[in-house]
PDB file of C-alpha atoms in Angstrom:
ATOM      1  CA  UNK L1335     -23.205 -21.336 -23.115  1.00  0.00           C
ATOM      2  CA  UNK L1336     -26.115 -18.976 -22.354  1.00  0.00           C
ATOM      3  CA  UNK L1337     -25.626 -18.944 -18.465  1.00  0.00           C
ATOM      4  CA  UNK L1338     -28.103 -16.595 -16.932  1.00  0.00           C
ATOM      5  CA  UNK L1339     -30.280 -14.769 -19.315  1.00  0.00           C
ATOM      6  CA  UNK L1340     -32.308 -11.635 -18.368  1.00  0.00           C
ATOM      7  CA  UNK L1341     -34.954  -9.955 -20.386  1.00  0.00           C
ATOM      8  CA  UNK L1342     -35.757  -7.364 -21.211  1.00  0.00           C
ATOM      9  CA  UNK L1343     -32.527  -5.440 -20.993  1.00  0.00           C
ATOM     10  CA  UNK L1344     -34.215  -2.032 -20.906  1.00  0.00           C
ATOM     11  CA  UNK L1345     -37.852  -0.984 -19.939  1.00  0.00           C
ATOM     12  CA  UNK L1346     -39.583   2.186 -19.256  1.00  0.00           C
ATOM     13  CA  UNK L1347     -42.853   2.168 -17.308  1.00  0.00           C
ATOM     14  CA  UNK L1348     -45.332   4.671 -15.995  1.00  0.00           C
ATOM     15  CA  UNK L1349     -46.090   4.772 -12.278  1.00  0.00           C
ATOM     16  CA  UNK L1350     -48.662   2.165 -11.483  1.00  0.00           C
ATOM     17  CA  UNK L1351     -47.983  -0.236 -14.335  1.00  0.00           C
ATOM     18  CA  UNK L1352     -47.018  -3.808 -13.799  1.00  0.00           C
ATOM     19  CA  UNK L1353     -44.383  -5.866 -15.420  1.00  0.00           C
ATOM     20  CA  UNK L1354     -42.319  -9.007 -15.058  1.00  0.00           C
ATOM     21  CA  UNK L1355     -38.525  -9.318 -15.449  1.00  0.00           C
ATOM     22  CA  UNK L1356     -37.609 -12.614 -16.737  1.00  0.00           C
ATOM     23  CA  UNK L1357     -34.602 -14.639 -15.645  1.00  0.00           C
ATOM     24  CA  UNK L1358     -33.590 -18.067 -17.018  1.00  0.00           C
ATOM     25  CA  UNK L1359     -30.545 -20.171 -16.316  1.00  0.00           C
ATOM     26  CA  UNK L1360     -29.364 -23.255 -18.129  1.00  0.00           C
ATOM     27  CA  UNK L1361     -26.845 -24.509 -15.529  1.00  0.00           C
ATOM     28  CA  UNK L1362     -29.370 -26.621 -13.338  1.00  0.00           C
ATOM     29  CA  UNK L1363     -28.657 -24.347 -10.397  1.00  0.00           C
ATOM     30  CA  UNK L1364     -30.877 -24.773  -7.261  1.00  0.00           C
ATOM     31  CA  UNK L1365     -30.216 -21.219  -6.099  1.00  0.00           C
ATOM     32  CA  UNK L1366     -31.481 -18.099  -7.840  1.00  0.00           C
ATOM     33  CA  UNK L1367     -31.855 -14.451  -6.583  1.00  0.00           C
ATOM     34  CA  UNK L1368     -32.700 -10.934  -7.673  1.00  0.00           C
ATOM     35  CA  UNK L1369     -30.758  -7.984  -6.748  1.00  0.00           C
ATOM     36  CA  UNK L1370     -31.328  -4.355  -7.436  1.00  0.00           C
ATOM     37  CA  UNK L1371     -28.485  -1.787  -7.913  1.00  0.00           C
ATOM     38  CA  UNK L1372     -28.944   1.936  -7.652  1.00  0.00           C
ATOM     39  CA  UNK L1373     -26.428   4.372  -8.906  1.00  0.00           C
ATOM     40  CA  UNK L1374     -23.273   4.383  -6.950  1.00  0.00           C
ATOM     41  CA  UNK L1375     -24.443   1.681  -4.640  1.00  0.00           C
ATOM     42  CA  UNK L1376     -23.905  -1.870  -4.154  1.00  0.00           C
ATOM     43  CA  UNK L1377     -26.427  -4.691  -4.877  1.00  0.00           C
ATOM     44  CA  UNK L1378     -29.246  -5.293  -2.547  1.00  0.00           C
ATOM     45  CA  UNK L1379     -30.897  -8.620  -2.307  1.00  0.00           C
ATOM     46  CA  UNK L1380     -34.688  -8.535  -3.246  1.00  0.00           C
ATOM     47  CA  UNK L1381     -35.717 -12.147  -3.160  1.00  0.00           C
ATOM     48  CA  UNK L1382     -34.213 -15.476  -3.540  1.00  0.00           C
ATOM     49  CA  UNK L1383     -35.009 -19.172  -4.002  1.00  0.00           C
ATOM     50  CA  UNK L1384     -33.186 -22.339  -3.089  1.00  0.00           C
ATOM     51  CA  UNK L1385     -35.079 -24.528  -5.323  1.00  0.00           C
ATOM     52  CA  UNK L1386     -38.367 -24.930  -7.269  1.00  0.00           C
ATOM     53  CA  UNK L1387     -41.360 -24.019  -5.165  1.00  0.00           C
ATOM     54  CA  UNK L1388     -39.315 -22.384  -2.550  1.00  0.00           C
ATOM     55  CA  UNK L1389     -38.808 -18.645  -2.269  1.00  0.00           C
ATOM     56  CA  UNK L1390     -37.903 -16.190   0.471  1.00  0.00           C
ATOM     57  CA  UNK L1391     -37.425 -12.492   1.026  1.00  0.00           C
ATOM     58  CA  UNK L1392     -34.092 -10.622   1.092  1.00  0.00           C
ATOM     59  CA  UNK L1393     -33.240  -7.155   2.259  1.00  0.00           C
ATOM     60  CA  UNK L1394     -35.694  -5.150   0.088  1.00  0.00           C
ATOM     61  CA  UNK L1395     -38.608  -7.282  -0.926  1.00  0.00           C
ATOM     62  CA  UNK L1396     -41.379  -4.710  -0.704  1.00  0.00           C
ATOM     63  CA  UNK L1397     -43.110  -4.065  -4.020  1.00  0.00           C
ATOM     64  CA  UNK L1398     -41.811  -7.132  -5.639  1.00  0.00           C
ATOM     65  CA  UNK L1399     -43.117 -10.756  -6.100  1.00  0.00           C
ATOM     66  CA  UNK L1400     -41.471 -13.927  -7.203  1.00  0.00           C
ATOM     67  CA  UNK L1401     -42.300 -17.565  -7.862  1.00  0.00           C
ATOM     68  CA  UNK L1402     -40.205 -20.542  -8.771  1.00  0.00           C
ATOM     69  CA  UNK L1403     -42.241 -23.032 -10.567  1.00  0.00           C
ATOM     70  CA  UNK L1404     -39.280 -24.576 -12.458  1.00  0.00           C
ATOM     71  CA  UNK L1405     -35.501 -24.886 -11.646  1.00  0.00           C
ATOM     72  CA  UNK L1406     -34.736 -22.809 -14.825  1.00  0.00           C
ATOM     73  CA  UNK L1407     -36.859 -19.690 -14.343  1.00  0.00           C
ATOM     74  CA  UNK L1408     -37.160 -17.124 -11.546  1.00  0.00           C
ATOM     75  CA  UNK L1409     -39.352 -14.121 -12.685  1.00  0.00           C
ATOM     76  CA  UNK L1410     -39.522 -10.998 -10.707  1.00  0.00           C
ATOM     77  CA  UNK L1411     -42.995  -9.168 -10.811  1.00  0.00           C
ATOM     78  CA  UNK L1412     -43.557  -5.528 -10.017  1.00  0.00           C
ATOM     79  CA  UNK L1413     -47.322  -5.229  -9.346  1.00  0.00           C
ATOM     80  CA  UNK L1414     -47.586  -1.470  -9.288  1.00  0.00           C
ATOM     81  CA  UNK L1415     -44.476   0.313 -10.261  1.00  0.00           C
ATOM     82  CA  UNK L1416     -43.048   3.280  -8.453  1.00  0.00           C
ATOM     83  CA  UNK L1417     -40.450   5.854  -9.333  1.00  0.00           C
ATOM     84  CA  UNK L1418     -38.360   4.456  -6.238  1.00  0.00           C
ATOM     85  CA  UNK L1419     -38.134   1.102  -8.277  1.00  0.00           C
ATOM     86  CA  UNK L1420     -35.920   2.796 -10.953  1.00  0.00           C
ATOM     87  CA  UNK L1421     -32.891   0.764 -10.864  1.00  0.00           C
ATOM     88  CA  UNK L1422     -30.760  -1.929 -12.491  1.00  0.00           C
ATOM     89  CA  UNK L1423     -31.795  -5.384 -11.644  1.00  0.00           C
ATOM     90  CA  UNK L1424     -29.589  -8.422 -11.705  1.00  0.00           C
ATOM     91  CA  UNK L1425     -30.552 -12.007 -11.517  1.00  0.00           C
ATOM     92  CA  UNK L1426     -27.989 -14.563 -10.257  1.00  0.00           C
ATOM     93  CA  UNK L1427     -27.879 -18.314  -9.918  1.00  0.00           C
ATOM     94  CA  UNK L1428     -25.600 -20.707  -8.106  1.00  0.00           C
ATOM     95  CA  UNK L1429     -25.166 -24.225  -6.984  1.00  0.00           C
ATOM     96  CA  UNK L1430     -26.322 -25.507  -3.561  1.00  0.00           C
ATOM     97  CA  UNK L1431     -25.519 -28.329  -1.364  1.00  0.00           C
ATOM     98  CA  UNK L1432     -22.429 -28.767   0.770  1.00  0.00           C
ATOM     99  CA  UNK L1433     -20.724 -25.666  -0.445  1.00  0.00           C
ATOM    100  CA  UNK L1434     -22.763 -22.965   1.282  1.00  0.00           C
ATOM    101  CA  UNK L1435     -21.973 -20.113  -0.992  1.00  0.00           C
ATOM    102  CA  UNK L1436     -20.281 -21.378  -4.172  1.00  0.00           C
ATOM    103  CA  UNK L1437     -19.993 -19.145  -7.098  1.00  0.00           C
ATOM    104  CA  UNK L1438     -22.850 -16.845  -8.157  1.00  0.00           C
ATOM    105  CA  UNK L1439     -23.370 -16.333 -11.991  1.00  0.00           C
ATOM    106  CA  UNK L1440     -25.005 -13.053 -12.904  1.00  0.00           C
ATOM    107  CA  UNK L1441     -27.003 -11.903 -15.864  1.00  0.00           C
ATOM    108  CA  UNK L1442     -26.271  -8.887 -17.750  1.00  0.00           C
ATOM    109  CA  UNK L1443     -28.778  -6.775 -15.930  1.00  0.00           C
ATOM    110  CA  UNK L1444     -32.179  -5.301 -16.730  1.00  0.00           C
ATOM    111  CA  UNK L1445     -32.339  -1.429 -16.558  1.00  0.00           C
ATOM    112  CA  UNK L1446     -35.712  -0.207 -15.401  1.00  0.00           C
ATOM    113  CA  UNK L1447     -37.067   3.361 -15.491  1.00  0.00           C
ATOM    114  CA  UNK L1448     -40.230   4.258 -13.824  1.00  0.00           C
ATOM    115  CA  UNK L1449     -41.697   7.690 -14.753  1.00  0.00           C
TER     116      UNK L1449
ATOM    117  CA  UNK U 471     -26.245 -11.258   7.712  1.00  0.00           C
ATOM    118  CA  UNK U 472     -22.697 -10.959   8.338  1.00  0.00           C
ATOM    119  CA  UNK U 473     -21.599  -7.377   7.576  1.00  0.00           C
ATOM    120  CA  UNK U 474     -18.491  -6.470   5.810  1.00  0.00           C
ATOM    121  CA  UNK U 475     -16.409  -3.140   5.790  1.00  0.00           C
ATOM    122  CA  UNK U 476     -14.062  -2.353   2.986  1.00  0.00           C
ATOM    123  CA  UNK U 477     -12.507   0.924   1.745  1.00  0.00           C
ATOM    124  CA  UNK U 478     -14.699   3.017  -0.576  1.00  0.00           C
ATOM    125  CA  UNK U 479     -11.931   3.649  -3.245  1.00  0.00           C
ATOM    126  CA  UNK U 480      -8.370   2.968  -4.107  1.00  0.00           C
ATOM    127  CA  UNK U 481      -6.162   4.308  -6.697  1.00  0.00           C
ATOM    128  CA  UNK U 482      -3.105   2.508  -8.400  1.00  0.00           C
ATOM    129  CA  UNK U 483      -0.889   2.506 -11.362  1.00  0.00           C
ATOM    130  CA  UNK U 484      -0.341  -0.071 -13.939  1.00  0.00           C
ATOM    131  CA  UNK U 485       2.048  -2.727 -12.812  1.00  0.00           C
ATOM    132  CA  UNK U 486       1.541  -2.242  -9.159  1.00  0.00           C
ATOM    133  CA  UNK U 487       0.094  -4.692  -6.742  1.00  0.00           C
ATOM    134  CA  UNK U 488      -3.280  -3.719  -5.199  1.00  0.00           C
ATOM    135  CA  UNK U 489      -4.488  -5.034  -1.821  1.00  0.00           C
ATOM    136  CA  UNK U 490      -7.956  -4.474  -0.566  1.00  0.00           C
ATOM    137  CA  UNK U 491      -8.728  -5.477   2.959  1.00  0.00           C
ATOM    138  CA  UNK U 492     -12.294  -6.328   4.146  1.00  0.00           C
ATOM    139  CA  UNK U 493     -13.320  -6.533   7.711  1.00  0.00           C
ATOM    140  CA  UNK U 494     -15.944  -9.069   8.807  1.00  0.00           C
ATOM    141  CA  UNK U 495     -15.843  -9.155  12.529  1.00  0.00           C
ATOM    142  CA  UNK U 496     -19.086 -11.097  12.820  1.00  0.00           C
ATOM    143  CA  UNK U 497     -18.152 -14.016  10.516  1.00  0.00           C
ATOM    144  CA  UNK U 498     -19.691 -17.289  11.510  1.00  0.00           C
ATOM    145  CA  UNK U 499     -17.956 -20.585  11.567  1.00  0.00           C
ATOM    146  CA  UNK U 500     -19.451 -21.986   8.381  1.00  0.00           C
ATOM    147  CA  UNK U 501     -19.075 -18.771   6.452  1.00  0.00           C
ATOM    148  CA  UNK U 502     -16.814 -18.533   3.323  1.00  0.00           C
ATOM    149  CA  UNK U 503     -15.333 -15.272   2.014  1.00  0.00           C
ATOM    150  CA  UNK U 504     -15.974 -14.473  -1.532  1.00  0.00           C
ATOM    151  CA  UNK U 505     -14.746 -11.627  -3.764  1.00  0.00           C
ATOM    152  CA  UNK U 506     -16.456 -10.463  -6.822  1.00  0.00           C
ATOM    153  CA  UNK U 507     -15.468  -7.857  -9.497  1.00  0.00           C
ATOM    154  CA  UNK U 508     -17.965  -5.737 -11.382  1.00  0.00           C
ATOM    155  CA  UNK U 509     -17.367  -3.583 -14.464  1.00  0.00           C
ATOM    156  CA  UNK U 510     -19.830  -0.823 -15.468  1.00  0.00           C
ATOM    157  CA  UNK U 511     -23.080  -1.978 -16.994  1.00  0.00           C
ATOM    158  CA  UNK U 512     -22.186  -5.606 -16.226  1.00  0.00           C
ATOM    159  CA  UNK U 513     -23.224  -8.061 -13.400  1.00  0.00           C
ATOM    160  CA  UNK U 514     -20.678  -9.030 -10.859  1.00  0.00           C
ATOM    161  CA  UNK U 515     -18.128 -11.736 -11.650  1.00  0.00           C
ATOM    162  CA  UNK U 516     -16.620 -14.225  -9.276  1.00  0.00           C
ATOM    163  CA  UNK U 517     -13.014 -13.761  -8.444  1.00  0.00           C
ATOM    164  CA  UNK U 518     -11.998 -15.925  -5.696  1.00  0.00           C
ATOM    165  CA  UNK U 519     -13.242 -17.676  -2.485  1.00  0.00           C
ATOM    166  CA  UNK U 520     -11.578 -18.882   0.658  1.00  0.00           C
ATOM    167  CA  UNK U 521     -12.232 -20.123   4.180  1.00  0.00           C
ATOM    168  CA  UNK U 522      -8.841 -19.728   5.927  1.00  0.00           C
ATOM    169  CA  UNK U 523      -5.155 -19.026   5.251  1.00  0.00           C
ATOM    170  CA  UNK U 524      -4.347 -18.341   1.591  1.00  0.00           C
ATOM    171  CA  UNK U 525      -5.925 -19.007  -1.637  1.00  0.00           C
ATOM    172  CA  UNK U 526      -4.506 -18.252  -5.030  1.00  0.00           C
ATOM    173  CA  UNK U 527      -5.703 -18.573  -8.484  1.00  0.00           C
ATOM    174  CA  UNK U 528      -4.755 -17.231 -12.000  1.00  0.00           C
ATOM    175  CA  UNK U 529      -6.365 -13.831 -11.202  1.00  0.00           C
ATOM    176  CA  UNK U 530      -5.823 -13.011  -7.483  1.00  0.00           C
ATOM    177  CA  UNK U 531      -4.790 -14.141  -4.071  1.00  0.00           C
ATOM    178  CA  UNK U 532      -6.868 -14.148  -0.958  1.00  0.00           C
ATOM    179  CA  UNK U 533      -5.243 -13.920   2.476  1.00  0.00           C
ATOM    180  CA  UNK U 534      -7.217 -14.778   5.605  1.00  0.00           C
ATOM    181  CA  UNK U 535      -5.722 -14.617   9.001  1.00  0.00           C
ATOM    182  CA  UNK U 536      -6.334 -17.147  11.720  1.00  0.00           C
ATOM    183  CA  UNK U 537      -9.211 -15.247  13.356  1.00  0.00           C
ATOM    184  CA  UNK U 538     -10.958 -14.769   9.957  1.00  0.00           C
ATOM    185  CA  UNK U 539     -12.047 -11.393  11.081  1.00  0.00           C
ATOM    186  CA  UNK U 540     -10.713  -9.819   7.975  1.00  0.00           C
ATOM    187  CA  UNK U 541      -9.416 -10.817   4.629  1.00  0.00           C
ATOM    188  CA  UNK U 542      -7.261  -9.222   1.963  1.00  0.00           C
ATOM    189  CA  UNK U 543      -7.645  -9.548  -1.780  1.00  0.00           C
ATOM    190  CA  UNK U 544      -4.424  -9.103  -3.660  1.00  0.00           C
ATOM    191  CA  UNK U 545      -4.329  -8.145  -7.386  1.00  0.00           C
ATOM    192  CA  UNK U 546      -0.820  -8.613  -8.696  1.00  0.00           C
ATOM    193  CA  UNK U 547       0.474  -6.263 -11.390  1.00  0.00           C
ATOM    194  CA  UNK U 548      -2.804  -4.507 -12.168  1.00  0.00           C
ATOM    195  CA  UNK U 549      -3.541  -3.141 -15.625  1.00  0.00           C
ATOM    196  CA  UNK U 550      -6.045  -0.533 -16.752  1.00  0.00           C
ATOM    197  CA  UNK U 551      -8.635  -3.329 -17.381  1.00  0.00           C
ATOM    198  CA  UNK U 552      -8.683  -4.070 -13.620  1.00  0.00           C
ATOM    199  CA  UNK U 553     -10.327  -0.843 -13.115  1.00  0.00           C
ATOM    200  CA  UNK U 554     -13.641  -1.984 -11.366  1.00  0.00           C
ATOM    201  CA  UNK U 555     -15.631  -2.326  -8.118  1.00  0.00           C
ATOM    202  CA  UNK U 556     -14.604  -5.072  -5.967  1.00  0.00           C
ATOM    203  CA  UNK U 557     -17.007  -6.686  -3.334  1.00  0.00           C
ATOM    204  CA  UNK U 558     -16.282  -8.711  -0.436  1.00  0.00           C
ATOM    205  CA  UNK U 559     -18.883 -10.998   0.533  1.00  0.00           C
ATOM    206  CA  UNK U 560     -19.308 -13.367   3.591  1.00  0.00           C
ATOM    207  CA  UNK U 561     -21.548 -16.220   2.820  1.00  0.00           C
ATOM    208  CA  UNK U 562     -24.415 -17.408   4.871  1.00  0.00           C
ATOM    209  CA  UNK U 563     -25.396 -20.962   4.802  1.00  0.00           C
ATOM    210  CA  UNK U 564     -28.670 -20.131   3.302  1.00  0.00           C
ATOM    211  CA  UNK U 565     -27.099 -18.160   0.373  1.00  0.00           C
ATOM    212  CA  UNK U 566     -28.286 -14.823   1.499  1.00  0.00           C
ATOM    213  CA  UNK U 567     -25.322 -13.010   0.244  1.00  0.00           C
ATOM    214  CA  UNK U 568     -25.084  -9.325   0.985  1.00  0.00           C
ATOM    215  CA  UNK U 569     -23.131  -7.009  -1.220  1.00  0.00           C
ATOM    216  CA  UNK U 570     -21.849  -3.669   0.312  1.00  0.00           C
ATOM    217  CA  UNK U 571     -20.898  -0.704  -1.642  1.00  0.00           C
ATOM    218  CA  UNK U 572     -17.654  -2.409  -2.592  1.00  0.00           C
ATOM    219  CA  UNK U 573     -14.153  -0.845  -3.299  1.00  0.00           C
ATOM    220  CA  UNK U 574     -13.794   1.131  -6.494  1.00  0.00           C
ATOM    221  CA  UNK U 575     -10.253   0.531  -7.810  1.00  0.00           C
ATOM    222  CA  UNK U 576      -9.054   2.897 -10.315  1.00  0.00           C
ATOM    223  CA  UNK U 577      -5.837   2.021 -12.161  1.00  0.00           C
ATOM    224  CA  UNK U 578      -3.992   4.826 -13.976  1.00  0.00           C
ATOM    225  CA  UNK U 579      -1.323   4.628 -16.714  1.00  0.00           C
TER     226      UNK U 579
END
């Protein structure tokens, strides 16, 4: 079972460059989200989606865009990378419906360095 | 978002029971309490979830008092491989789950 797949696993960018972190899940989950984790800190929610065509902001959305055109995919776009966006990014997915939280399944992470 | 407070770190030895208490004074009626485990360079992994009283699975137990303002994750007879960061989450109805800094549990031989 693939679960949640993130690509790339590692990326180095220069300030001002743009890129997209890809996230795909094969569990037919309605809910998907992106977190960032800085050294020694917990995960902070960037954006989330409760279904195709629906996205919303989390705690730290500035500098990031998302879209959800299909149930499976939830890409995270950095339009103009800044050194402050150096972090490890995690994508997660989970079921929705009567259980208001359920279990979140996480990808292995994408380590981004912005020079 | 309902906030949680948990100890920054805990040390233990192999074979001991580890109890991590999480405070969540502002928990809402519909919120569940969920714990995750994270190893270095990996994404968090679900451990256990509960609403009230006690929940037990093959990995851990979760104790929740009647007022639900706190919860305690209990890891029985820990081993070196249980060294990880443990997160307590209180679930919002719209899935905006917030991870705090977590508790770093270090198990020593």
